[in-house]
Amino acid sequence: MDVVTVGETMVLFTPISKGQLRNAHTFSKTYAGAESNVAIGLSRLDHQVGWISRVGHDEFGKSVLSFIRGEGVDTSQVQLDSEAATGVFFKEVRNPKDVRVTYYRNGSAASRMSANDLDEEYLKKAKYLHLSGITPALSASCYEMVKEAIRIAKKHSVTIIFDPNVRRSLWSEEQARRTLLEIAENVDIILPGIDEGAFLLGEKEPEKIAKRFLELGPSLVVLKVGAKGAYYFTETESKLVPGYLVEHVVDPVGAGDGFLAGFTSGLLDGLQIEEAVQRGNAVGAMVTMVEGDVEGLPDKQEIEAFIKPNIE
Ligand code: CKP
Ligand code: MG
């Protein structure tokens, strides 16, 4: 396995009509969750990926599972839970700067995951473990699971990649900050958005945010600055890798996960950090051009065609 990830995936309903959700009659039904978005992104780029999770033993759970399995992601570690439902959420893209997300995930099957859901034998074979800050926000047992995943990864020298993915509606700011910083201390690579860096550390300047994270634990900090691209910082190097101009952003949700998939794919293909960040920028940009959280994730040919004209 190249990458193993763990987290919740939900059914995503998007109203077909514009305007307030209360007046919507028809919805499109797709699937989304930061960790499976990353898994799908990597699978489309020809990497071997495993997604650990729980879904309800219900119609939605089965459809989530077959969708993700259909994308070529290994779902052998996913449990079906008869006592809790698969989470769902709604997403209204009023315009690209005004996206409203409403979750129905409290007490969901995935929120009942615990350290027992992890199989050390499975995890230890991965090159990378991907974690996001959404999982510890789901429940105390999910946070315990995240800690256990970190322990196993460290024991077997699996590189840990962490996206803080701050979700203010899932927990208090204070709890989010404390927990996400605790996790950040124990990971190898961290990929916050600049606003997340500011939220976690109270700093605004990219250099200051990166310095603080580097002092905390990670040896590589990739700081996403939206359409401008992303910085990367190590102890010895730093650079802003410019993003791609997208003339018409349709739906920005999922861009961070796309970025992470592209970046990690670059590392797996042996690219230098700068080129890996460039691939991340490209995948992130492509995701914003299509409605849906995973629908815009490119395959190998598409990403090559997208990157090429921009570097010639
Ligand atoms: O940071 P991103 O926009 O890339 O993340 C989007 C995902 O997991 C989305 O698919 C949703 O399911 C979620 O983040 C979430 O729980 O908010
Ligand atoms: Mg994100």
XYZ file of C-alpha atoms and ligand atoms in Angstrom:
330
model
C 0.000 0.000 0.000
C 1.311 3.478 -0.833
C -1.052 5.404 1.404
C -3.509 4.451 4.120
C -6.062 6.965 5.342
C -8.777 6.880 7.978
C -11.916 8.981 8.286
C -15.605 9.503 7.727
C -17.332 9.592 4.358
C -20.888 10.802 4.004
C -23.562 10.936 1.398
C -23.582 14.453 -0.004
C -26.824 16.039 -1.189
C -26.556 19.150 -3.315
C -29.742 21.037 -4.236
C -30.302 21.266 -7.954
C -32.118 24.592 -7.585
C -30.591 27.893 -6.442
C -31.806 29.660 -3.337
C -32.520 28.555 0.202
C -32.147 24.902 1.074
C -35.600 24.869 2.673
C -37.151 25.464 -0.731
C -35.133 22.881 -2.630
C -37.055 19.885 -3.970
C -34.457 18.000 -5.930
C -30.915 17.073 -4.962
C -27.986 15.348 -6.560
C -26.526 12.545 -4.475
C -22.770 12.025 -4.377
C -20.191 10.968 -1.765
C -17.595 12.960 0.106
C -15.248 12.967 3.049
C -11.817 14.549 3.189
C -9.958 11.250 3.646
C -11.773 9.323 0.938
C -11.444 12.358 -1.350
C -7.674 12.030 -0.892
C -7.835 8.260 -1.394
C -9.787 8.631 -4.638
C -7.431 11.359 -5.856
C -4.436 9.105 -5.277
C -6.104 6.066 -6.790
C -6.912 7.997 -9.971
C -3.213 8.863 -10.150
C -2.391 5.132 -10.075
C -1.338 4.727 -6.449
C -2.382 1.931 -4.098
C -4.571 3.330 -1.352
C -6.502 1.926 1.597
C -9.326 3.720 3.378
C -10.241 2.697 6.939
C -13.716 3.673 8.110
C -17.152 2.691 9.354
C -20.431 3.189 7.573
C -23.928 2.282 8.682
C -25.297 -1.122 7.742
C -27.830 0.737 5.626
C -28.491 1.666 2.014
C -26.317 4.779 2.178
C -23.453 2.886 3.791
C -23.532 0.278 1.071
C -23.595 2.927 -1.641
C -20.661 4.827 -0.093
C -18.727 1.601 0.042
C -19.385 0.537 -3.505
C -18.582 4.005 -4.820
C -15.210 4.147 -3.081
C -14.411 0.557 -3.945
C -15.361 1.358 -7.542
C -12.670 4.042 -7.534
C -10.063 1.370 -6.905
C -9.527 2.137 -3.213
C -9.035 -0.833 -0.872
C -12.040 -0.966 1.488
C -11.175 -4.250 3.203
C -10.814 -2.405 6.548
C -14.227 -0.734 6.446
C -16.771 -1.950 9.014
C -20.533 -1.955 8.571
C -22.174 -0.802 11.811
C -25.732 -2.059 12.480
C -26.276 0.300 15.373
C -25.651 3.672 13.753
C -26.414 5.372 10.462
C -24.161 6.615 7.692
C -23.663 10.383 7.990
C -25.110 12.722 5.395
C -24.500 16.357 4.578
C -25.843 19.078 2.369
C -23.834 21.590 0.422
C -25.138 24.803 -1.079
C -22.756 26.651 -3.354
C -24.476 30.055 -3.430
C -21.358 31.367 -5.134
C -17.744 30.152 -4.900
C -17.124 32.447 -1.930
C -20.332 31.510 -0.123
C -20.542 27.770 0.386
C -22.796 26.491 3.154
C -22.396 23.022 4.557
C -24.920 21.378 6.892
C -23.914 18.106 8.529
C -26.140 15.327 9.850
C -23.335 13.212 11.264
C -23.695 13.383 15.031
C -23.517 9.827 16.406
C -22.912 8.460 12.896
C -21.369 5.044 12.315
C -17.980 6.633 11.599
C -18.091 8.654 14.810
C -18.154 5.310 16.668
C -14.757 4.261 15.345
C -12.156 3.507 17.985
C -8.567 2.325 18.276
C -9.910 -1.228 17.809
C -10.765 -0.414 14.194
C -7.038 -0.309 13.369
C -5.105 -3.357 12.262
C -1.407 -2.812 12.930
C -0.436 -5.371 10.267
C -2.376 -3.406 7.649
C -1.147 0.041 8.668
C 2.484 -0.835 9.017
C 2.845 -1.752 5.342
C 1.941 1.733 4.127
C 4.529 4.266 3.002
C 2.336 7.145 4.178
C -0.453 7.514 6.717
C -2.854 10.350 5.925
C -4.821 11.947 8.768
C -7.091 14.940 8.855
C -8.253 17.086 11.751
C -11.869 16.163 11.030
C -11.539 12.664 12.521
C -10.556 13.689 16.090
C -13.481 16.152 16.023
C -16.004 13.335 15.555
C -15.777 11.781 19.037
C -13.431 10.953 21.899
C -13.030 7.390 20.586
C -12.119 8.735 17.139
C -9.441 10.901 18.717
C -8.107 7.830 20.551
C -8.010 6.057 17.188
C -6.020 8.897 15.636
C -3.500 8.688 18.479
C -3.218 4.940 18.037
C -2.714 5.338 14.272
C 0.115 7.794 15.006
C 1.673 5.384 17.486
C 1.620 2.515 14.976
C 2.934 4.699 12.146
C 5.833 5.955 14.261
C 6.694 2.464 15.430
C 6.992 1.257 11.814
C 8.468 4.435 10.285
C 5.387 5.182 8.209
C 5.495 8.875 7.224
C 2.523 10.794 8.645
C 0.855 13.476 6.515
C -1.586 15.715 8.346
C -4.185 18.154 7.048
C -5.647 20.086 10.021
C -8.954 20.675 8.154
C -10.408 22.910 10.851
C -14.209 22.465 11.000
C -15.596 24.979 13.462
C -19.080 23.489 13.441
C -17.815 20.177 14.819
C -16.174 21.397 18.026
C -15.222 24.441 20.061
C -12.354 26.603 18.860
C -10.424 25.959 22.017
C -10.787 22.187 21.756
C -9.937 22.245 18.074
C -6.780 24.289 18.620
C -5.538 22.187 21.516
C -6.184 18.845 19.824
C -4.885 19.792 16.391
C -1.666 21.190 17.871
C -1.215 18.012 19.892
C -1.474 16.004 16.667
C 0.772 18.429 14.773
C 3.584 17.700 17.252
C 3.597 14.090 16.147
C 3.438 14.248 12.355
C 6.094 14.480 9.652
C 4.354 16.676 7.090
C 1.628 19.227 7.798
C -0.483 20.948 5.140
C -2.583 23.746 6.634
C -4.352 26.490 4.731
C -2.988 29.899 5.720
C -6.187 30.680 7.670
C -5.843 27.418 9.538
C -2.230 28.268 10.380
C -3.391 31.643 11.713
C -6.190 30.000 13.695
C -3.880 27.422 15.257
C -0.875 29.605 15.997
C -2.138 33.172 16.112
C 0.381 34.241 13.447
C -0.440 35.784 10.076
C 2.858 35.720 8.186
C 3.589 32.523 6.241
C 7.203 32.486 7.482
C 6.160 32.800 11.105
C 3.495 30.122 10.806
C 5.978 27.765 9.171
C 8.694 28.447 11.737
C 6.325 27.660 14.590
C 5.190 24.413 12.981
C 8.776 23.373 12.251
C 9.648 23.971 15.909
C 6.652 21.912 16.961
C 7.558 18.706 15.115
C 6.946 18.360 11.367
C 10.017 18.510 9.123
C 8.010 19.778 6.141
C 5.297 22.435 6.197
C 3.201 23.069 3.104
C 1.120 26.198 3.541
C -1.739 26.604 1.073
C -2.577 30.147 0.013
C -5.574 29.441 -2.228
C -5.342 30.559 -5.855
C -1.863 31.983 -5.183
C -0.527 28.445 -4.737
C 1.380 27.062 -1.781
C 4.595 27.635 0.133
C 6.779 24.864 1.358
C 9.214 25.146 4.229
C 11.848 22.800 5.594
C 14.721 23.637 7.983
C 16.866 24.614 4.999
C 14.560 25.535 2.123
C 11.447 27.549 1.446
C 9.583 28.693 -1.624
C 6.223 29.893 -2.904
C 5.106 27.640 -5.737
C 2.564 29.644 -7.765
C -0.915 28.261 -8.334
C -2.843 27.883 -11.572
C -5.231 30.515 -12.774
C -8.777 29.175 -12.805
C -11.026 31.576 -14.666
C -14.265 30.126 -13.493
C -14.324 28.487 -10.074
C -17.438 26.315 -9.877
C -17.045 24.690 -6.446
C -14.020 25.166 -4.164
C -14.873 22.326 -1.757
C -12.432 19.442 -1.989
C -9.588 21.563 -3.369
C -7.496 21.019 -0.225
C -7.938 17.265 -0.459
C -7.131 17.360 -4.169
C -4.009 19.362 -3.348
C -2.941 16.793 -0.791
C -3.559 13.915 -3.204
C -1.544 15.611 -5.949
C 1.289 16.532 -3.598
C 1.514 13.049 -2.071
C 1.363 11.496 -5.518
C 4.355 13.649 -6.460
C 6.309 12.410 -3.437
C 5.424 8.807 -4.294
C 6.646 9.363 -7.861
C 9.961 10.646 -6.514
C 9.496 14.294 -7.478
C 11.341 17.096 -5.692
C 9.209 18.910 -3.090
C 8.707 21.877 -5.406
C 7.345 19.733 -8.220
C 5.173 17.783 -5.816
C 3.692 21.072 -4.579
C 3.140 22.084 -8.185
C 1.228 18.864 -8.808
C -0.789 19.589 -5.673
C -1.618 23.068 -6.984
C -2.714 21.584 -10.298
C -4.996 18.940 -8.800
C -6.469 21.497 -6.364
C -7.203 23.860 -9.257
C -8.802 21.111 -11.335
C -11.125 20.145 -8.468
C -12.488 23.709 -8.284
C -13.488 23.643 -11.959
C -16.076 20.897 -11.486
C -19.109 20.625 -9.211
C -18.688 18.064 -6.448
C -15.912 17.238 -4.003
C -14.238 14.416 -5.967
C -15.668 14.661 -9.459
C -12.888 16.962 -10.684
C -9.999 14.787 -9.462
C -7.880 14.019 -12.533
C -6.277 10.828 -13.771
C -2.614 10.694 -14.839
C -3.254 11.785 -18.425
C -5.473 14.669 -17.416
C -3.021 16.028 -14.859
C -0.126 15.800 -17.308
C -2.118 17.642 -19.971
C -3.092 20.313 -17.438
C 0.422 20.915 -16.096
C 2.265 20.859 -19.422
C 0.978 24.000 -21.165
C 1.610 25.970 -18.001
C 5.286 25.121 -17.745
C 6.255 25.425 -21.396
O -10.809 21.059 2.801
P -11.576 20.460 1.675
O -12.505 21.444 1.007
O -10.699 19.788 0.681
O -12.449 19.323 2.356
C -13.706 18.947 1.924
C -14.269 17.766 2.677
O -14.779 15.853 4.818
C -15.694 17.496 2.228
O -15.727 16.543 1.200
C -16.424 17.068 3.486
O -17.010 15.822 3.390
C -15.368 17.114 4.576
O -14.343 17.981 4.073
C -15.987 17.590 5.878
O -16.260 16.748 6.727
O -16.210 18.812 5.987
Mg -9.111 21.450 3.707
